[in-house]
Amino acid sequence: MKKHNFSAGPCVLPQSVLQKSAEAVLNFNNSNLSLLEISHRSKDFVEVMDNARNLALEHLGLQNKGYQALFLQGGASLEFLMVAYNLLEKKAAYLNTGTWSDKAIKEAKLFGEVVEVATSKSDNFNFIPKNYKVPSDADYFHCTSNNTIFGTQMQSFPEINIPMVCDMSSDIFSRQLDFSKFSLIYAGAQKNMGPAGTTLIVIKEEILGKVSRVIPSMLNYKVHIDKESMFNTPAVFPVYVSMLTLQWLKDMGGVSAIEKVNNQKAEILYSEIDKNPLFEGFVTNKEDRSKMNATFNLRNDKLKATFDDLLKQAGINGLNGHRSVGGYRASMYNALTLESVQVLVSIMQALEKGA
Ligand SMILES: *Cc1c(COP(=O)(O)O)cnc(C)c1O
């Protein structure tokens, strides 16, 4: 039976990418060797790493603009502290829009003063704060573009004259932005780019080298840049699958093309949430709604068993909300098809008809 995978992460990947990845595990580039058993310094793998790094910059429109792309390990969670280790000398400004921002702030505090410019914590993060002031004497400003757990997404970013750092784990490559406004972007691969195990970091080189502390090699962006993302053995398989997904995205027409489909998917799901009397959205300000993760709930808990049963029969997977929000969360990453969203909407309509 065909499955519709709405998982929040690790997430759905294109079928063609899974197929090619499986082949490379058995026989990589017709070498009769597995991708998993060759040197990461072999010509074939160095090509994979170079392709992945170039494609990432190309999709963001950041080629030849002083940026470097790295594929490191440790997830976005390691970036919470690496960012501060490498950039925080005295004071940093953070916008707190959810669990992940909160965790980033906790790590940054180990390295210096953190100014929380605004937070929606008291409302369980169901909106994105606006009209906050970013102190111009901070070393950098940090934000989370898409809040995977709560289903909110930043639609605009402040105009500031200090480096802007953004955790884009769950919406990178999903929409067009002027990415040159950001000095550092990081994203765990497993939400919208590939499997778990590698993290993309895109960094403007000129922001480095400004802190006085000594930085251990593995946590030092400059070291990884100088070694072309091969300071130590990279996560060869996750990098390969990410490269294939970035190639797939290019073949689809790139970020601008996928953004149109993502907009359509979000539009049909949110309009059903709004017009179906059995459901309500979690996010209070509609303009803050995430196009990647839609959070919603049944107004009447008694229908839960029936709805869950219908979802199961339709092959819908991964729709449970995060435990801190409850209800449902439909994650509609790039590789989720419009058809899958249509199936979900048809189940919501079937529930309404039967109720
Ligand atoms: C999932 C997620 C993280 C955590 O990523 P790990 O790779 O598990 O460390 C951080 N930020 C956001 C926005 C996420 O969605």
Coordinates of C-alpha atoms and ligand atoms in Angstrom, one line a residue:
M1 CA 0.0 0.0 0.0
K2 CA 1.3 3.5 -0.9
K3 CA 2.2 5.5 2.2
H4 CA 1.8 9.2 2.7
N5 CA 4.7 10.2 5.0
F6 CA 4.0 13.4 6.9
S7 CA 6.8 12.7 9.4
A8 CA 8.4 15.8 11.0
G9 CA 11.9 14.4 10.8
P10 CA 13.7 12.3 9.8
C11 CA 11.4 12.9 6.9
V12 CA 10.1 11.8 3.5
L13 CA 12.7 11.7 0.7
P14 CA 12.1 11.4 -3.0
Q15 CA 11.7 7.8 -4.2
S16 CA 14.3 8.2 -6.9
V17 CA 16.8 9.4 -4.3
L18 CA 16.1 6.4 -2.1
Q19 CA 16.6 4.1 -5.1
K20 CA 19.9 5.6 -6.1
S21 CA 21.1 5.6 -2.5
A22 CA 20.3 1.9 -2.2
E23 CA 22.2 1.2 -5.4
A24 CA 25.3 3.1 -4.2
V25 CA 25.4 1.0 -1.0
L26 CA 25.9 -2.1 -3.1
N27 CA 27.8 -0.7 -6.1
F28 CA 28.9 2.9 -6.2
N29 CA 29.6 4.4 -9.6
N30 CA 30.0 1.0 -11.2
S31 CA 33.1 0.4 -9.0
N32 CA 31.8 -2.9 -7.6
L33 CA 32.5 -1.3 -4.2
S34 CA 30.0 0.1 -1.7
L35 CA 30.0 3.8 -1.1
L36 CA 30.3 2.7 2.5
E37 CA 33.6 1.0 2.1
I38 CA 35.7 3.4 0.0
S39 CA 38.0 6.1 1.2
H40 CA 36.5 9.5 1.8
R41 CA 39.6 10.9 0.1
S42 CA 39.0 8.9 -3.1
K43 CA 38.3 10.9 -6.2
D44 CA 34.8 9.6 -6.4
F45 CA 33.8 10.7 -2.9
V46 CA 35.6 14.0 -3.0
E47 CA 33.5 14.7 -6.1
V48 CA 30.3 13.9 -4.1
M49 CA 31.4 16.3 -1.3
D50 CA 32.3 19.1 -3.8
N51 CA 29.0 18.6 -5.7
A52 CA 27.0 18.7 -2.4
R53 CA 28.7 21.9 -1.3
N54 CA 28.3 23.6 -4.6
L55 CA 24.7 22.6 -5.0
A56 CA 23.8 24.0 -1.6
L57 CA 25.4 27.4 -2.4
E58 CA 23.8 27.4 -5.9
H59 CA 20.3 26.7 -4.5
L60 CA 20.7 29.6 -2.1
G61 CA 22.1 32.0 -4.7
L62 CA 25.3 32.3 -2.7
Q63 CA 28.0 31.2 -5.1
N64 CA 31.0 33.5 -5.4
K65 CA 29.7 35.8 -2.7
G66 CA 32.3 35.0 0.0
Y67 CA 30.3 32.0 1.5
Q68 CA 31.4 28.5 2.2
A69 CA 29.2 25.4 2.6
L70 CA 30.2 22.7 5.1
F71 CA 28.7 19.3 5.8
L72 CA 29.5 18.5 9.4
Q73 CA 28.1 16.2 12.1
G74 CA 26.5 16.7 15.5
G75 CA 23.1 18.0 14.1
A76 CA 21.7 21.4 14.5
S77 CA 22.1 20.9 18.2
L78 CA 25.9 21.1 17.9
E79 CA 25.5 24.3 15.9
F80 CA 23.7 25.8 18.9
L81 CA 27.1 25.9 20.7
M82 CA 29.4 26.1 17.7
V83 CA 27.8 29.4 16.6
A84 CA 28.4 30.9 20.0
Y85 CA 31.9 29.4 20.3
N86 CA 33.0 30.9 17.1
L87 CA 31.1 34.2 17.1
L88 CA 30.2 35.3 20.6
E89 CA 32.8 37.6 22.2
K90 CA 30.6 39.6 24.6
K91 CA 26.9 39.7 23.8
A92 CA 24.5 38.1 21.3
A93 CA 20.9 38.8 20.5
Y94 CA 18.4 35.9 20.2
L95 CA 14.8 35.8 19.1
N96 CA 13.0 33.0 21.0
T97 CA 10.3 31.4 18.9
G98 CA 10.2 27.9 20.2
T99 CA 11.9 24.9 21.7
W100 CA 14.8 25.0 19.3
S101 CA 15.5 28.7 19.9
D102 CA 15.3 28.1 23.6
K103 CA 17.9 25.4 23.4
A104 CA 20.2 27.6 21.2
I105 CA 19.9 30.3 23.8
K106 CA 20.8 27.9 26.6
E107 CA 24.0 26.9 24.9
A108 CA 25.0 30.4 23.9
K109 CA 24.8 31.5 27.5
L110 CA 27.8 29.3 28.2
F111 CA 29.9 31.7 26.1
G112 CA 28.7 35.2 27.0
E113 CA 25.7 37.5 27.5
V114 CA 22.5 36.7 25.7
V115 CA 19.8 39.3 25.1
E116 CA 16.5 37.7 24.3
V117 CA 15.0 40.3 22.0
A118 CA 11.5 38.9 22.2
T119 CA 9.7 35.6 23.0
S120 CA 6.3 34.0 22.5
K121 CA 7.0 31.4 25.3
S122 CA 4.2 32.5 27.6
D123 CA 1.7 31.6 24.8
N124 CA 3.3 28.2 24.1
F125 CA 5.0 29.7 21.1
N126 CA 1.8 30.0 19.0
F127 CA 2.9 33.2 17.2
I128 CA 6.0 35.0 16.0
P129 CA 6.9 38.1 17.9
K130 CA 7.1 41.3 15.8
N131 CA 8.5 44.8 16.3
Y132 CA 11.4 43.9 18.5
K133 CA 14.6 45.8 18.6
V134 CA 18.0 44.1 17.9
P135 CA 20.8 45.8 19.8
S136 CA 23.3 47.1 17.3
D137 CA 26.3 46.4 19.6
A138 CA 25.6 42.6 19.7
D139 CA 28.1 40.3 18.0
Y140 CA 25.3 38.6 16.1
F141 CA 21.5 38.1 15.9
H142 CA 20.1 34.5 16.0
C143 CA 16.7 33.4 14.9
T144 CA 14.9 30.2 13.9
S145 CA 13.2 30.5 10.5
N146 CA 10.7 27.7 11.0
N147 CA 9.5 26.3 14.2
T148 CA 9.1 22.6 13.5
I149 CA 7.3 21.8 16.7
F150 CA 4.8 24.7 16.9
G151 CA 4.2 25.2 13.2
T152 CA 5.1 28.9 12.9
Q153 CA 7.4 30.4 10.3
M154 CA 9.1 33.8 10.0
Q155 CA 7.8 35.6 7.0
S156 CA 10.2 38.5 7.4
F157 CA 13.5 39.1 8.9
P158 CA 14.8 42.2 10.7
E159 CA 17.0 44.7 8.8
I160 CA 20.1 44.8 10.9
N161 CA 23.7 45.8 10.6
I162 CA 25.2 42.9 12.6
P163 CA 25.6 39.4 11.3
M164 CA 22.3 37.4 11.1
V165 CA 22.5 33.7 12.1
C166 CA 19.6 31.4 11.3
D167 CA 18.6 27.9 12.2
M168 CA 16.8 26.9 8.9
S169 CA 16.7 23.1 9.8
S170 CA 13.1 22.7 8.8
D171 CA 12.6 25.0 5.9
I172 CA 15.9 25.3 4.0
F173 CA 15.5 24.9 0.3
S174 CA 11.7 25.2 0.6
R175 CA 11.3 28.9 -0.3
Q176 CA 13.1 31.8 -1.9
L177 CA 14.6 34.4 0.4
D178 CA 17.5 36.9 0.0
F179 CA 19.9 34.5 1.6
S180 CA 22.7 37.1 1.3
K181 CA 21.1 38.8 4.3
F182 CA 22.3 35.9 6.5
S183 CA 25.9 35.5 7.6
L184 CA 25.5 32.0 8.8
I185 CA 22.8 29.5 8.1
Y186 CA 22.7 26.0 9.5
A187 CA 20.3 23.1 9.0
G188 CA 20.3 19.5 10.1
A189 CA 19.8 17.4 6.9
Q190 CA 17.0 15.2 8.1
K191 CA 14.2 17.7 7.8
N192 CA 14.3 18.9 4.2
M193 CA 17.6 17.8 2.6
G194 CA 18.5 14.2 3.4
P195 CA 18.9 11.6 6.1
A196 CA 20.0 12.2 9.7
G197 CA 23.8 12.3 10.3
T198 CA 25.0 15.5 8.6
T199 CA 24.4 19.2 9.1
L200 CA 24.7 21.9 6.4
I201 CA 26.5 25.1 7.5
V202 CA 26.6 28.0 5.1
I203 CA 28.9 30.7 6.4
K204 CA 30.2 34.0 5.2
E205 CA 33.9 33.7 5.8
E206 CA 34.5 37.3 6.8
I207 CA 32.6 36.9 10.1
L208 CA 35.1 34.5 11.5
G209 CA 38.3 35.2 13.4
K210 CA 36.8 37.9 15.7
V211 CA 36.6 36.1 19.0
S212 CA 39.6 36.0 21.4
R213 CA 39.1 32.5 22.8
V214 CA 40.9 29.4 21.6
I215 CA 38.6 27.2 19.6
P216 CA 39.2 23.4 19.5
S217 CA 39.7 22.2 16.0
M218 CA 36.6 20.1 15.6
L219 CA 34.4 23.1 16.7
N220 CA 36.2 25.6 14.7
Y221 CA 34.5 26.6 11.4
K222 CA 37.7 28.0 10.0
V223 CA 39.4 24.6 10.4
H224 CA 36.6 22.9 8.5
I225 CA 36.6 25.5 5.8
D226 CA 40.4 25.2 5.3
K227 CA 40.0 21.4 5.1
E228 CA 37.1 21.7 2.6
S229 CA 34.7 19.9 5.0
M230 CA 37.1 16.9 5.3
F231 CA 39.0 17.7 8.5
N232 CA 37.9 14.3 9.7
T233 CA 36.0 11.5 8.0
P234 CA 32.7 13.1 6.9
A235 CA 29.3 11.3 7.2
V236 CA 29.8 9.8 3.7
F237 CA 26.3 8.2 3.3
P238 CA 24.2 11.2 4.6
V239 CA 26.3 13.6 2.5
Y240 CA 25.8 11.4 -0.6
V241 CA 22.0 11.2 0.0
S242 CA 21.9 15.0 0.6
M243 CA 23.8 15.5 -2.6
L244 CA 21.3 13.4 -4.5
T245 CA 18.4 15.3 -3.0
L246 CA 19.9 18.6 -3.9
Q247 CA 20.4 17.3 -7.5
W248 CA 16.8 16.1 -7.5
L249 CA 15.7 19.6 -6.4
K250 CA 17.7 21.1 -9.3
D251 CA 16.1 18.7 -11.8
M252 CA 12.7 19.8 -10.4
G253 CA 13.5 23.4 -11.3
G254 CA 15.1 24.5 -8.1
V255 CA 13.9 26.4 -5.0
S256 CA 11.5 28.7 -7.0
A257 CA 9.7 25.7 -8.6
I258 CA 9.4 23.7 -5.3
E259 CA 8.2 26.8 -3.5
K260 CA 5.2 27.0 -5.8
V261 CA 4.3 23.4 -5.0
N262 CA 4.9 24.0 -1.3
N263 CA 2.6 27.0 -1.4
Q264 CA -0.1 24.9 -3.0
K265 CA 0.2 22.1 -0.5
A266 CA -0.1 24.6 2.4
E267 CA -3.0 26.4 0.8
I268 CA -5.1 23.3 0.4
L269 CA -4.4 22.0 3.9
Y270 CA -4.9 25.3 5.7
S271 CA -8.1 26.1 3.8
E272 CA -9.5 22.8 4.9
I273 CA -8.5 23.4 8.5
D274 CA -10.2 26.8 8.3
K275 CA -13.4 25.6 6.7
N276 CA -13.9 22.2 8.3
P277 CA -15.8 22.8 11.6
L278 CA -14.3 19.7 13.2
F279 CA -10.7 21.2 13.2
E280 CA -8.9 24.2 14.5
G281 CA -5.4 25.4 13.8
F282 CA -2.8 25.9 16.6
V283 CA -1.2 29.0 15.4
T284 CA -3.1 32.2 16.4
N285 CA -1.8 34.6 13.7
K286 CA -2.6 33.1 10.3
E287 CA 0.3 35.0 8.7
D288 CA 2.7 33.2 11.0
R289 CA 1.6 29.7 9.8
S290 CA 4.4 27.4 8.6
K291 CA 4.2 26.1 5.1
M292 CA 6.3 23.1 6.2
N293 CA 4.7 22.0 9.5
A294 CA 0.9 22.6 9.9
T295 CA -0.3 22.1 13.5
F296 CA -4.0 21.5 14.1
N297 CA -6.3 19.7 16.4
L298 CA -9.8 18.2 16.6
R299 CA -12.3 20.4 18.3
N300 CA -13.9 17.3 19.8
D301 CA -11.5 14.7 21.2
K302 CA -14.2 12.0 20.9
L303 CA -13.6 11.9 17.2
K304 CA -9.9 11.0 17.6
A305 CA -10.2 7.3 17.4
T306 CA -12.3 7.5 14.2
F307 CA -10.0 10.0 12.6
D308 CA -6.9 8.0 13.5
D309 CA -8.5 4.9 12.0
L310 CA -9.3 6.7 8.8
L311 CA -5.7 8.1 8.6
K312 CA -4.3 4.6 9.0
Q313 CA -6.6 3.1 6.4
A314 CA -5.4 5.8 3.9
G315 CA -1.8 5.0 4.6
I316 CA -1.0 8.3 6.3
N317 CA 2.0 8.2 8.5
G318 CA 3.6 10.5 11.0
L319 CA 0.7 12.9 11.6
N320 CA 0.9 13.0 15.4
G321 CA 1.7 16.4 16.9
H322 CA 4.8 16.9 19.1
R323 CA 4.1 16.0 22.7
S324 CA 4.5 19.6 23.8
V325 CA 1.7 20.7 21.5
G326 CA -0.5 17.6 21.1
G327 CA -3.0 17.2 18.3
Y328 CA -1.8 16.8 14.8
R329 CA 1.1 18.1 12.7
A330 CA 1.3 17.6 9.0
S331 CA 4.9 18.1 7.9
M332 CA 4.9 19.0 4.2
Y333 CA 8.6 19.0 3.2
N334 CA 9.8 19.3 -0.4
A335 CA 9.6 15.6 -1.1
L336 CA 6.0 15.2 0.1
T337 CA 3.7 15.2 -3.0
L338 CA 0.6 17.4 -3.5
E339 CA -1.3 14.1 -3.9
S340 CA -0.4 13.1 -0.3
V341 CA -1.9 16.4 1.0
Q342 CA -5.0 15.8 -1.1
V343 CA -5.4 12.4 0.5
L344 CA -5.1 14.0 4.0
V345 CA -7.7 16.6 3.1
S346 CA -10.1 14.0 1.7
I347 CA -9.9 12.1 5.0
M348 CA -10.7 15.3 7.0
Q349 CA -13.7 15.8 4.7
A350 CA -14.8 12.2 5.1
L351 CA -14.7 12.7 8.9
E352 CA -16.9 15.8 8.6
K353 CA -19.4 13.9 6.4
G354 CA -19.6 11.0 8.8
A355 CA -19.8 13.0 12.0
Ligands
LIG1 C1 15.0 19.2 14.4 C2 15.5 20.6 14.6 C3 16.7 20.8 15.4 C4 17.5 19.7 16.0 O1 18.2 19.1 15.1 P1 19.2 17.9 15.4 O2 19.8 17.6 14.1 O3 18.4 16.8 15.9 O4 20.2 18.4 16.4 C5 17.1 22.1 15.5 N1 16.4 23.2 15.0 C6 15.2 22.9 14.3 C7 14.5 24.1 13.7 C8 14.8 21.6 14.1 O5 13.7 21.4 13.4

